PDB file of C-alpha atoms in Angstrom:
ATOM      1  CA  MET A   1      -1.193 -21.300  10.142  1.00  0.00           C
ATOM      2  CA  THR A   2      -3.589 -22.779   7.188  1.00  0.00           C
ATOM      3  CA  GLY A   3      -2.136 -24.340   4.785  1.00  0.00           C
ATOM      4  CA  GLY A   4      -2.544 -21.658   1.946  1.00  0.00           C
ATOM      5  CA  HIS A   5      -1.743 -18.691   3.651  1.00  0.00           C
ATOM      6  CA  ALA A   6       1.360 -16.180   4.581  1.00  0.00           C
ATOM      7  CA  VAL A   7      -0.385 -14.173   7.158  1.00  0.00           C
ATOM      8  CA  VAL A   8      -3.279 -14.975   8.774  1.00  0.00           C
ATOM      9  CA  VAL A   9      -4.725 -11.947  11.213  1.00  0.00           C
ATOM     10  CA  ASP A  10      -7.273 -12.099  13.579  1.00  0.00           C
ATOM     11  CA  ASP A  11      -9.253  -9.567  15.419  1.00  0.00           C
ATOM     12  CA  LEU A  12      -5.913  -7.978  15.724  1.00  0.00           C
ATOM     13  CA  VAL A  13      -5.923  -4.841  18.425  1.00  0.00           C
ATOM     14  CA  LYS A  14      -3.142  -2.327  19.157  1.00  0.00           C
ATOM     15  CA  THR A  15      -3.572   0.568  21.732  1.00  0.00           C
ATOM     16  CA  PHE A  16      -1.236   3.378  23.279  1.00  0.00           C
ATOM     17  CA  GLY A  17      -3.155   4.453  26.279  1.00  0.00           C
ATOM     18  CA  SER A  18      -6.821   5.232  24.887  1.00  0.00           C
ATOM     19  CA  PHE A  19      -5.875   5.418  21.554  1.00  0.00           C
ATOM     20  CA  ALA A  20      -6.871   2.489  18.979  1.00  0.00           C
ATOM     21  CA  ALA A  21      -4.207   2.104  16.667  1.00  0.00           C
ATOM     22  CA  VAL A  22      -5.292  -0.925  15.088  1.00  0.00           C
ATOM     23  CA  ASP A  23      -9.233  -1.755  15.881  1.00  0.00           C
ATOM     24  CA  HIS A  24      -9.451  -5.992  15.701  1.00  0.00           C
ATOM     25  CA  ILE A  25      -8.931  -6.330  11.781  1.00  0.00           C
ATOM     26  CA  SER A  26      -8.771  -9.731  10.882  1.00  0.00           C
ATOM     27  CA  PHE A  27      -7.719 -10.873   7.170  1.00  0.00           C
ATOM     28  CA  SER A  28      -5.639 -13.545   5.705  1.00  0.00           C
ATOM     29  CA  VAL A  29      -2.752 -13.207   2.663  1.00  0.00           C
ATOM     30  CA  PRO A  30      -2.484 -16.259   0.367  1.00  0.00           C
ATOM     31  CA  LYS A  31       1.142 -17.288  -0.285  1.00  0.00           C
ATOM     32  CA  GLY A  32       2.267 -15.785  -3.183  1.00  0.00           C
ATOM     33  CA  GLU A  33      -0.282 -13.006  -3.515  1.00  0.00           C
ATOM     34  CA  ILE A  34       1.345  -9.159  -4.023  1.00  0.00           C
ATOM     35  CA  PHE A  35      -1.014  -7.612  -1.169  1.00  0.00           C
ATOM     36  CA  GLY A  36      -1.490  -3.963  -0.616  1.00  0.00           C
ATOM     37  CA  PHE A  37      -1.910  -2.703   2.612  1.00  0.00           C
ATOM     38  CA  LEU A  38      -4.313   0.997   1.833  1.00  0.00           C
ATOM     39  CA  GLY A  39      -4.243   3.556   3.769  1.00  0.00           C
ATOM     40  CA  PRO A  40      -4.035   7.870   4.777  1.00  0.00           C
ATOM     41  CA  ASN A  41      -1.229   8.595   6.787  1.00  0.00           C
ATOM     42  CA  GLY A  42      -1.921   7.598  10.787  1.00  0.00           C
ATOM     43  CA  ALA A  43      -4.372   5.085   9.529  1.00  0.00           C
ATOM     44  CA  GLY A  44      -2.983   1.725  11.479  1.00  0.00           C
ATOM     45  CA  LYS A  45      -1.063   0.437   8.170  1.00  0.00           C
ATOM     46  CA  SER A  46       2.903   0.715   9.418  1.00  0.00           C
ATOM     47  CA  THR A  47       1.415  -0.634  13.787  1.00  0.00           C
ATOM     48  CA  THR A  48      -0.075  -3.242  12.051  1.00  0.00           C
ATOM     49  CA  ILE A  49       2.871  -4.725   9.873  1.00  0.00           C
ATOM     50  CA  ARG A  50       5.142  -4.165  12.627  1.00  0.00           C
ATOM     51  CA  MET A  51       2.726  -5.967  15.192  1.00  0.00           C
ATOM     52  CA  LEU A  52       2.897  -8.988  12.008  1.00  0.00           C
ATOM     53  CA  CYS A  53       6.880  -8.337  11.812  1.00  0.00           C
ATOM     54  CA  GLY A  54       8.024  -8.983  15.302  1.00  0.00           C
ATOM     55  CA  ILE A  55       8.337  -5.835  16.581  1.00  0.00           C
ATOM     56  CA  LEU A  56       5.447  -4.281  18.099  1.00  0.00           C
ATOM     57  CA  THR A  57       3.868  -6.691  20.534  1.00  0.00           C
ATOM     58  CA  PRO A  58       0.191  -6.994  20.188  1.00  0.00           C
ATOM     59  CA  THR A  59      -2.545  -5.685  22.918  1.00  0.00           C
ATOM     60  CA  ALA A  60      -5.387  -8.247  21.875  1.00  0.00           C
ATOM     61  CA  GLY A  61      -5.651 -10.722  18.774  1.00  0.00           C
ATOM     62  CA  ARG A  62      -3.634 -13.526  17.274  1.00  0.00           C
ATOM     63  CA  GLY A  63      -2.197 -13.810  13.982  1.00  0.00           C
ATOM     64  CA  SER A  64       0.343 -16.328  12.411  1.00  0.00           C
ATOM     65  CA  VAL A  65       3.603 -15.162   9.666  1.00  0.00           C
ATOM     66  CA  ALA A  66       5.163 -17.891   7.822  1.00  0.00           C
ATOM     67  CA  GLY A  67       3.445 -20.567   9.899  1.00  0.00           C
ATOM     68  CA  TYR A  68       4.467 -19.177  13.260  1.00  0.00           C
ATOM     69  CA  ASP A  69       2.727 -17.104  16.162  1.00  0.00           C
ATOM     70  CA  ILE A  70       3.256 -13.365  16.194  1.00  0.00           C
ATOM     71  CA  LEU A  71       2.889 -13.328  20.254  1.00  0.00           C
ATOM     72  CA  ALA A  72       4.974 -16.909  20.996  1.00  0.00           C
ATOM     73  CA  GLU A  73       7.560 -16.501  18.191  1.00  0.00           C
ATOM     74  CA  PRO A  74       8.455 -13.298  16.694  1.00  0.00           C
ATOM     75  CA  GLU A  75      12.185 -14.678  16.749  1.00  0.00           C
ATOM     76  CA  GLN A  76      11.216 -17.434  13.873  1.00  0.00           C
ATOM     77  CA  ILE A  77       9.064 -15.069  12.145  1.00  0.00           C
ATOM     78  CA  LYS A  78      11.976 -12.743  11.715  1.00  0.00           C
ATOM     79  CA  GLU A  79      14.266 -15.334  10.476  1.00  0.00           C
ATOM     80  CA  ARG A  80      11.847 -15.612   7.696  1.00  0.00           C
ATOM     81  CA  ILE A  81      10.962 -12.669   6.746  1.00  0.00           C
ATOM     82  CA  GLY A  82      11.876  -9.630   4.790  1.00  0.00           C
ATOM     83  CA  TYR A  83      11.430  -5.925   5.972  1.00  0.00           C
ATOM     84  CA  MET A  84      12.312  -2.675   3.802  1.00  0.00           C
ATOM     85  CA  SER A  85      10.780  -0.161   6.394  1.00  0.00           C
ATOM     86  CA  GLN A  86       9.485   3.604   5.016  1.00  0.00           C
ATOM     87  CA  LYS A  87      12.894   5.288   6.553  1.00  0.00           C
ATOM     88  CA  PHE A  88      16.157   4.093   4.749  1.00  0.00           C
ATOM     89  CA  SER A  89      17.881   2.126   7.339  1.00  0.00           C
ATOM     90  CA  LEU A  90      20.677   0.854   5.516  1.00  0.00           C
ATOM     91  CA  TYR A  91      24.736   2.439   6.524  1.00  0.00           C
ATOM     92  CA  GLU A  92      25.377   5.216   3.918  1.00  0.00           C
ATOM     93  CA  ASP A  93      29.180   4.865   4.956  1.00  0.00           C
ATOM     94  CA  LEU A  94      29.468   1.761   3.437  1.00  0.00           C
ATOM     95  CA  THR A  95      29.357   0.774  -0.440  1.00  0.00           C
ATOM     96  CA  VAL A  96      26.717  -0.734  -2.150  1.00  0.00           C
ATOM     97  CA  GLU A  97      28.282  -4.253  -1.809  1.00  0.00           C
ATOM     98  CA  GLU A  98      29.257  -4.126   1.623  1.00  0.00           C
ATOM     99  CA  ASN A  99      25.903  -3.426   2.990  1.00  0.00           C
ATOM    100  CA  ILE A 100      24.633  -6.322   1.004  1.00  0.00           C
ATOM    101  CA  GLU A 101      27.303  -8.388   2.828  1.00  0.00           C
ATOM    102  CA  PHE A 102      26.463  -6.325   5.910  1.00  0.00           C
ATOM    103  CA  TYR A 103      22.774  -7.993   6.181  1.00  0.00           C
ATOM    104  CA  GLY A 104      24.006 -11.185   4.121  1.00  0.00           C
ATOM    105  CA  GLY A 105      25.998 -11.250   7.748  1.00  0.00           C
ATOM    106  CA  VAL A 106      23.622 -10.209  10.341  1.00  0.00           C
ATOM    107  CA  TYR A 107      21.169 -13.107   8.701  1.00  0.00           C
ATOM    108  CA  GLY A 108      23.495 -15.627   8.718  1.00  0.00           C
ATOM    109  CA  VAL A 109      23.847 -16.156   5.084  1.00  0.00           C
ATOM    110  CA  PRO A 110      26.965 -18.729   4.786  1.00  0.00           C
ATOM    111  CA  GLY A 111      29.766 -17.093   2.448  1.00  0.00           C
ATOM    112  CA  ALA A 112      29.590 -19.180  -0.729  1.00  0.00           C
ATOM    113  CA  ARG A 113      25.733 -18.655  -0.808  1.00  0.00           C
ATOM    114  CA  LEU A 114      26.567 -15.106   0.507  1.00  0.00           C
ATOM    115  CA  ALA A 115      28.528 -14.133  -2.787  1.00  0.00           C
ATOM    116  CA  GLU A 116      26.073 -16.152  -4.920  1.00  0.00           C
ATOM    117  CA  ARG A 117      23.185 -13.518  -3.493  1.00  0.00           C
ATOM    118  CA  LYS A 118      25.234 -10.526  -3.658  1.00  0.00           C
ATOM    119  CA  ARG A 119      25.534 -11.611  -7.728  1.00  0.00           C
ATOM    120  CA  TRP A 120      21.585 -11.888  -7.899  1.00  0.00           C
ATOM    121  CA  ILE A 121      21.068  -8.727  -6.124  1.00  0.00           C
ATOM    122  CA  LEU A 122      23.220  -6.268  -7.752  1.00  0.00           C
ATOM    123  CA  GLU A 123      21.799  -7.634 -11.025  1.00  0.00           C
ATOM    124  CA  MET A 124      18.235  -7.778 -10.155  1.00  0.00           C
ATOM    125  CA  ALA A 125      18.642  -3.919  -8.564  1.00  0.00           C
ATOM    126  CA  ALA A 126      21.018  -3.244 -11.415  1.00  0.00           C
ATOM    127  CA  LEU A 127      23.485  -2.086  -9.453  1.00  0.00           C
ATOM    128  CA  SER A 128      26.395  -4.324 -10.395  1.00  0.00           C
ATOM    129  CA  GLN A 129      28.159  -1.009 -11.717  1.00  0.00           C
ATOM    130  CA  ARG A 130      27.872   1.050  -8.882  1.00  0.00           C
ATOM    131  CA  ALA A 131      28.567  -2.325  -6.558  1.00  0.00           C
ATOM    132  CA  ARG A 132      31.766   0.050  -5.253  1.00  0.00           C
ATOM    133  CA  SER A 133      29.821   3.653  -4.703  1.00  0.00           C
ATOM    134  CA  LEU A 134      29.313   4.348  -1.545  1.00  0.00           C
ATOM    135  CA  THR A 135      25.917   4.340  -0.489  1.00  0.00           C
ATOM    136  CA  ARG A 136      25.221   8.239   0.412  1.00  0.00           C
ATOM    137  CA  GLU A 137      26.376   8.697  -3.049  1.00  0.00           C
ATOM    138  CA  LEU A 138      23.007   6.769  -4.641  1.00  0.00           C
ATOM    139  CA  ALA A 139      20.360   8.655  -5.968  1.00  0.00           C
ATOM    140  CA  THR A 140      17.111   8.117  -3.658  1.00  0.00           C
ATOM    141  CA  GLY A 141      15.934   5.520  -6.048  1.00  0.00           C
ATOM    142  CA  TRP A 142      18.513   3.511  -6.121  1.00  0.00           C
ATOM    143  CA  LYS A 143      18.941   3.234  -2.238  1.00  0.00           C
ATOM    144  CA  GLN A 144      15.537   1.836  -2.789  1.00  0.00           C
ATOM    145  CA  ARG A 145      16.721  -0.866  -4.830  1.00  0.00           C
ATOM    146  CA  LEU A 146      19.391  -1.392  -2.643  1.00  0.00           C
ATOM    147  CA  ALA A 147      17.084  -1.691   0.619  1.00  0.00           C
ATOM    148  CA  LEU A 148      14.935  -3.849  -1.002  1.00  0.00           C
ATOM    149  CA  GLY A 149      17.949  -6.311  -2.085  1.00  0.00           C
ATOM    150  CA  CYS A 150      19.261  -6.051   1.458  1.00  0.00           C
ATOM    151  CA  ALA A 151      15.814  -6.934   2.634  1.00  0.00           C
ATOM    152  CA  LEU A 152      16.145 -10.637   0.293  1.00  0.00           C
ATOM    153  CA  VAL A 153      19.520 -11.034   0.987  1.00  0.00           C
ATOM    154  CA  HIS A 154      18.627 -14.476   2.776  1.00  0.00           C
ATOM    155  CA  GLU A 155      15.747 -15.539   0.511  1.00  0.00           C
ATOM    156  CA  PRO A 156      12.963 -14.512   2.990  1.00  0.00           C
ATOM    157  CA  GLU A 157       9.346 -16.633   2.213  1.00  0.00           C
ATOM    158  CA  ILE A 158       7.582 -13.259   2.934  1.00  0.00           C
ATOM    159  CA  LEU A 159       8.755  -9.602   1.919  1.00  0.00           C
ATOM    160  CA  PHE A 160       7.092  -6.570   4.174  1.00  0.00           C
ATOM    161  CA  LEU A 161       6.990  -3.396   2.463  1.00  0.00           C
ATOM    162  CA  ASP A 162       6.211  -0.265   4.916  1.00  0.00           C
ATOM    163  CA  GLU A 163       5.543   2.675   1.584  1.00  0.00           C
ATOM    164  CA  PRO A 164       9.118   1.666  -0.204  1.00  0.00           C
ATOM    165  CA  THR A 165       8.544   4.576  -2.573  1.00  0.00           C
ATOM    166  CA  ALA A 166       7.874   7.155  -0.047  1.00  0.00           C
ATOM    167  CA  GLY A 167       9.418  10.395  -2.128  1.00  0.00           C
ATOM    168  CA  VAL A 168      10.931   8.427  -4.682  1.00  0.00           C
ATOM    169  CA  ASP A 169      10.136  10.299  -8.145  1.00  0.00           C
ATOM    170  CA  PRO A 170       7.547   8.580 -10.702  1.00  0.00           C
ATOM    171  CA  VAL A 171       9.651   6.720 -12.678  1.00  0.00           C
ATOM    172  CA  SER A 172      12.116   5.379 -10.011  1.00  0.00           C
ATOM    173  CA  ARG A 173       8.414   4.128  -8.446  1.00  0.00           C
ATOM    174  CA  ARG A 174       7.723   2.225 -11.576  1.00  0.00           C
ATOM    175  CA  ASN A 175      10.865   0.949 -11.202  1.00  0.00           C
ATOM    176  CA  PHE A 176      10.756  -0.118  -8.034  1.00  0.00           C
ATOM    177  CA  TRP A 177       7.474  -2.198  -8.763  1.00  0.00           C
ATOM    178  CA  ASP A 178       8.957  -4.175 -11.812  1.00  0.00           C
ATOM    179  CA  LEU A 179      11.665  -5.140  -9.104  1.00  0.00           C
ATOM    180  CA  ILE A 180       8.399  -6.662  -6.569  1.00  0.00           C
ATOM    181  CA  TYR A 181       7.207  -8.332  -9.941  1.00  0.00           C
ATOM    182  CA  THR A 182      10.355  -9.974 -10.349  1.00  0.00           C
ATOM    183  CA  VAL A 183      10.864 -10.670  -6.772  1.00  0.00           C
ATOM    184  CA  ALA A 184       6.655 -12.283  -6.651  1.00  0.00           C
ATOM    185  CA  ARG A 185       7.083 -14.651  -9.613  1.00  0.00           C
ATOM    186  CA  GLN A 186       9.691 -16.356  -7.598  1.00  0.00           C
ATOM    187  CA  GLY A 187       7.312 -17.539  -4.914  1.00  0.00           C
ATOM    188  CA  VAL A 188       7.663 -14.964  -2.440  1.00  0.00           C
ATOM    189  CA  THR A 189       4.592 -13.585  -0.588  1.00  0.00           C
ATOM    190  CA  VAL A 190       4.787  -9.378  -0.650  1.00  0.00           C
ATOM    191  CA  PHE A 191       2.784  -7.560   2.001  1.00  0.00           C
ATOM    192  CA  VAL A 192       3.356  -3.785   0.939  1.00  0.00           C
ATOM    193  CA  THR A 193       1.537  -0.592   2.305  1.00  0.00           C
ATOM    194  CA  THR A 194       0.934   2.431   0.603  1.00  0.00           C
ATOM    195  CA  HIS A 195      -1.389   5.473   0.071  1.00  0.00           C
ATOM    196  CA  TYR A 196      -0.213   5.725  -3.486  1.00  0.00           C
ATOM    197  CA  MET A 197      -3.604   4.933  -6.014  1.00  0.00           C
ATOM    198  CA  ASP A 198      -1.771   3.974  -8.688  1.00  0.00           C
ATOM    199  CA  GLU A 199       0.467   1.322  -6.762  1.00  0.00           C
ATOM    200  CA  ALA A 200      -2.484   0.036  -5.213  1.00  0.00           C
ATOM    201  CA  GLU A 201      -3.599  -1.071  -8.816  1.00  0.00           C
ATOM    202  CA  HIS A 202      -0.747  -3.036  -8.739  1.00  0.00           C
ATOM    203  CA  CYS A 203      -1.729  -5.658  -6.281  1.00  0.00           C
ATOM    204  CA  ASP A 204      -3.325  -9.322  -6.403  1.00  0.00           C
ATOM    205  CA  ARG A 205      -5.733  -7.959  -3.441  1.00  0.00           C
ATOM    206  CA  LEU A 206      -5.916  -4.754  -1.436  1.00  0.00           C
ATOM    207  CA  GLY A 207      -6.942  -4.280   2.695  1.00  0.00           C
ATOM    208  CA  LEU A 208      -8.352  -0.772   3.156  1.00  0.00           C
ATOM    209  CA  ILE A 209      -7.666   0.722   6.831  1.00  0.00           C
ATOM    210  CA  TYR A 210      -8.798   3.901   8.041  1.00  0.00           C
ATOM    211  CA  ARG A 211      -8.468   5.068  11.877  1.00  0.00           C
ATOM    212  CA  GLY A 212      -7.416   1.619  12.553  1.00  0.00           C
ATOM    213  CA  LYS A 213     -10.474  -0.132  11.336  1.00  0.00           C
ATOM    214  CA  LEU A 214     -10.487  -2.765   8.325  1.00  0.00           C
ATOM    215  CA  ILE A 215     -13.267  -1.120   5.700  1.00  0.00           C
ATOM    216  CA  ALA A 216     -12.674  -3.046   2.547  1.00  0.00           C
ATOM    217  CA  LEU A 217     -11.191  -5.984   1.374  1.00  0.00           C
ATOM    218  CA  GLY A 218     -10.460  -7.549  -2.373  1.00  0.00           C
ATOM    219  CA  SER A 219      -9.071  -7.127  -5.630  1.00  0.00           C
ATOM    220  CA  PRO A 220      -9.146  -3.735  -7.123  1.00  0.00           C
ATOM    221  CA  GLN A 221     -11.695  -5.032  -9.824  1.00  0.00           C
ATOM    222  CA  GLN A 222     -14.205  -5.871  -6.978  1.00  0.00           C
ATOM    223  CA  LEU A 223     -13.550  -2.946  -4.936  1.00  0.00           C
ATOM    224  CA  LYS A 224     -14.614  -1.016  -7.970  1.00  0.00           C
ATOM    225  CA  GLU A 225     -17.643  -2.846  -8.550  1.00  0.00           C
ATOM    226  CA  ARG A 226     -18.859  -3.414  -5.007  1.00  0.00           C
ATOM    227  CA  TYR A 227     -18.263  -0.323  -3.322  1.00  0.00           C
ATOM    228  CA  VAL A 228     -19.438   2.455  -5.830  1.00  0.00           C
ATOM    229  CA  ALA A 229     -23.194   1.547  -6.406  1.00  0.00           C
ATOM    230  CA  GLY A 230     -24.507   3.413  -9.174  1.00  0.00           C
ATOM    231  CA  ALA A 231     -23.054   5.554 -11.465  1.00  0.00           C
ATOM    232  CA  LEU A 232     -20.012   7.984 -11.384  1.00  0.00           C
ATOM    233  CA  LEU A 233     -20.056  11.034 -12.947  1.00  0.00           C
ATOM    234  CA  GLU A 234     -17.352  13.538 -13.803  1.00  0.00           C
ATOM    235  CA  ILE A 235     -19.056  17.085 -14.001  1.00  0.00           C
ATOM    236  CA  ARG A 236     -16.882  20.124 -15.075  1.00  0.00           C
ATOM    237  CA  ALA A 237     -18.859  23.242 -14.070  1.00  0.00           C
ATOM    238  CA  GLN A 238     -17.604  26.676 -12.535  1.00  0.00           C
ATOM    239  CA  PRO A 239     -17.602  28.124 -10.195  1.00  0.00           C
ATOM    240  CA  ILE A 240     -17.191  24.698  -8.724  1.00  0.00           C
ATOM    241  CA  MET A 241     -17.734  25.372  -4.919  1.00  0.00           C
ATOM    242  CA  ALA A 242     -20.802  26.543  -5.861  1.00  0.00           C
ATOM    243  CA  ALA A 243     -21.295  23.655  -7.701  1.00  0.00           C
ATOM    244  CA  LEU A 244     -20.347  21.455  -4.869  1.00  0.00           C
ATOM    245  CA  ASP A 245     -22.764  22.832  -2.410  1.00  0.00           C
ATOM    246  CA  LEU A 246     -25.314  22.836  -4.621  1.00  0.00           C
ATOM    247  CA  LEU A 247     -24.334  19.177  -5.665  1.00  0.00           C
ATOM    248  CA  ALA A 248     -24.672  18.682  -1.387  1.00  0.00           C
ATOM    249  CA  GLN A 249     -28.528  19.116  -1.255  1.00  0.00           C
ATOM    250  CA  GLU A 250     -29.807  17.752  -4.351  1.00  0.00           C
ATOM    251  CA  PRO A 251     -30.848  14.384  -4.168  1.00  0.00           C
ATOM    252  CA  GLY A 252     -29.768  12.493  -7.106  1.00  0.00           C
ATOM    253  CA  ALA A 253     -26.447  12.797  -6.084  1.00  0.00           C
ATOM    254  CA  LYS A 254     -25.889  10.803  -3.838  1.00  0.00           C
ATOM    255  CA  GLU A 255     -21.875  11.347  -3.024  1.00  0.00           C
ATOM    256  CA  VAL A 256     -20.114  14.198  -4.194  1.00  0.00           C
ATOM    257  CA  ALA A 257     -16.410  14.754  -3.594  1.00  0.00           C
ATOM    258  CA  VAL A 258     -13.964  17.242  -5.608  1.00  0.00           C
ATOM    259  CA  PHE A 259     -11.196  15.564  -7.865  1.00  0.00           C
ATOM    260  CA  GLY A 260      -8.558  18.340  -9.220  1.00  0.00           C
ATOM    261  CA  ALA A 261     -10.456  20.094 -11.543  1.00  0.00           C
ATOM    262  CA  ALA A 262     -13.952  18.182 -11.368  1.00  0.00           C
ATOM    263  CA  LEU A 263     -16.674  17.113  -9.520  1.00  0.00           C
ATOM    264  CA  HIS A 264     -17.144  13.104  -8.899  1.00  0.00           C
ATOM    265  CA  VAL A 265     -20.836  12.371  -7.985  1.00  0.00           C
ATOM    266  CA  VAL A 266     -22.423   9.200  -7.266  1.00  0.00           C
ATOM    267  CA  ALA A 267     -25.869   8.820  -8.681  1.00  0.00           C
ATOM    268  CA  ASP A 268     -28.730   5.866  -8.917  1.00  0.00           C
ATOM    269  CA  SER A 269     -27.825   6.259 -12.590  1.00  0.00           C
ATOM    270  CA  GLU A 270     -27.103   7.567 -15.781  1.00  0.00           C
ATOM    271  CA  ALA A 271     -31.141   9.013 -15.836  1.00  0.00           C
ATOM    272  CA  ALA A 272     -29.956  11.401 -12.721  1.00  0.00           C
ATOM    273  CA  ILE A 273     -27.330  13.163 -15.993  1.00  0.00           C
ATOM    274  CA  ASP A 274     -30.426  15.484 -16.697  1.00  0.00           C
ATOM    275  CA  PRO A 275     -32.137  16.776 -13.565  1.00  0.00           C
ATOM    276  CA  ILE A 276     -28.400  17.133 -11.856  1.00  0.00           C
ATOM    277  CA  ARG A 277     -27.310  19.341 -14.945  1.00  0.00           C
ATOM    278  CA  ARG A 278     -31.126  21.584 -13.965  1.00  0.00           C
ATOM    279  CA  ALA A 279     -30.242  21.995 -10.950  1.00  0.00           C
ATOM    280  CA  LEU A 280     -26.992  23.306 -11.565  1.00  0.00           C
ATOM    281  CA  GLU A 281     -27.751  25.717 -14.361  1.00  0.00           C
ATOM    282  CA  ARG A 282     -31.027  27.082 -12.063  1.00  0.00           C
ATOM    283  CA  GLY A 283     -28.460  27.701  -9.184  1.00  0.00           C
ATOM    284  CA  GLY A 284     -26.572  30.077 -11.710  1.00  0.00           C
ATOM    285  CA  VAL A 285     -23.963  27.248 -12.171  1.00  0.00           C
ATOM    286  CA  SER A 286     -22.059  27.199 -16.017  1.00  0.00           C
ATOM    287  CA  VAL A 287     -21.630  23.107 -16.650  1.00  0.00           C
ATOM    288  CA  GLU A 288     -19.198  22.371 -19.274  1.00  0.00           C
ATOM    289  CA  ARG A 289     -19.855  18.726 -19.499  1.00  0.00           C
ATOM    290  CA  ILE A 290     -21.176  15.755 -17.638  1.00  0.00           C
ATOM    291  CA  ASP A 291     -20.004  12.191 -18.072  1.00  0.00           C
ATOM    292  CA  ALA A 292     -20.334   8.772 -16.935  1.00  0.00           C
ATOM    293  CA  ILE A 293     -16.905   7.560 -16.165  1.00  0.00           C
ATOM    294  CA  ILE A 294     -15.318   4.118 -14.786  1.00  0.00           C
ATOM    295  CA  PRO A 295     -14.442   4.275 -11.182  1.00  0.00           C
ATOM    296  CA  SER A 296     -11.025   4.593  -9.922  1.00  0.00           C
ATOM    297  CA  LEU A 297      -9.854   2.877  -6.489  1.00  0.00           C
ATOM    298  CA  GLU A 298      -9.437   6.814  -5.665  1.00  0.00           C
ATOM    299  CA  ASP A 299     -12.709   6.624  -6.482  1.00  0.00           C
ATOM    300  CA  VAL A 300     -13.799   3.938  -4.093  1.00  0.00           C
ATOM    301  CA  PHE A 301     -11.440   5.293  -1.277  1.00  0.00           C
ATOM    302  CA  VAL A 302     -13.366   8.515  -0.926  1.00  0.00           C
ATOM    303  CA  ALA A 303     -16.839   6.830  -0.797  1.00  0.00           C
ATOM    304  CA  LEU A 304     -15.542   4.369   2.090  1.00  0.00           C
ATOM    305  CA  ILE A 305     -13.941   6.947   3.614  1.00  0.00           C
ATOM    306  CA  GLU A 306     -17.034   9.478   3.757  1.00  0.00           C
ATOM    307  CA  GLN A 307     -19.368   6.099   4.596  1.00  0.00           C
ATOM    308  CA  ALA A 308     -16.876   4.784   7.436  1.00  0.00           C
ATOM    309  CA  ASP A 309     -16.969   8.693   8.976  1.00  0.00           C
ATOM    310  CA  GLN A 310     -20.632   8.755   8.647  1.00  0.00           C
ATOM    311  CA  THR A 311     -21.532   5.462  10.200  1.00  0.00           C
ATOM    312  CA  ALA A 312     -19.012   6.526  13.430  1.00  0.00           C
ATOM    313  CA  ALA A 313     -20.763   9.867  13.306  1.00  0.00           C
ATOM    314  CA  GLY A 314     -24.451   7.855  13.830  1.00  0.00           C
ATOM    315  CA  GLY A 315     -23.024   5.387  16.459  1.00  0.00           C
ATOM    316  CA  GLY A 316     -21.621   8.501  18.574  1.00  0.00           C
ATOM    317  CA  ALA A 317     -24.738  10.148  17.905  1.00  0.00           C
TER     318      ALA A 317
END
């Protein structure tokens, strides 16, 4: 592993029969970074994270985690990482503190140190008052906090979180991210997979994966500046689907997508606003307003997926 990197991935591939779940991806994660792996369900996020954690064997390519080779040294990797899967995997019939003690034993944390770690986890996760509660009695958000604590019991260098807040309410998700920041401030590298755009904004850098390919890499701000070229317009018009059809034929509208009750349109510049308005009105669409807006990560994600689909379609022609 190179000196300043916690994770290095070089041309990594994982196939299942003829299906390429992960398709020749390369990237690295500096130590101490919160790195987000963003993509829709089935994009290859979980497959990648399982290869990095030594759970799956790559089909081809190379990688290292905490300085250890993912092919040759998976057991050494497992000793130095924390892993929290998207499926709750703690023991429902054990109490909160019993789960912490159990995982401390699995990782070989000595008795005196385990007692200190248990106190820290209970305080960090605000579970001190629930230490003797059965885990099955906890609400989902509290279970996620406990799972995070158990993944940290052995003080890992790198924490892998695979869709950690799936199915959790927004307030619990926000609280969970406060805990992630607490962990990162202590120098732990955090590698988190998600498909929530608001969570992606919390990451230092993002890798966007789609159909097994890494299609973008950078900070949230860099991705917004780099991949939405021109002006982004928000259009509120009725009927919205008629507006969508008209704009698909309009030369000034390079990309068009539905966002809630509005359309988001990528144009060369804000000078396209008036021609777009006239084209819609000629087509019998009532235009309420057209505004130039700052692109969101969701805009970036939609633009990149459309580009990837166009490239794939062109390659197959």
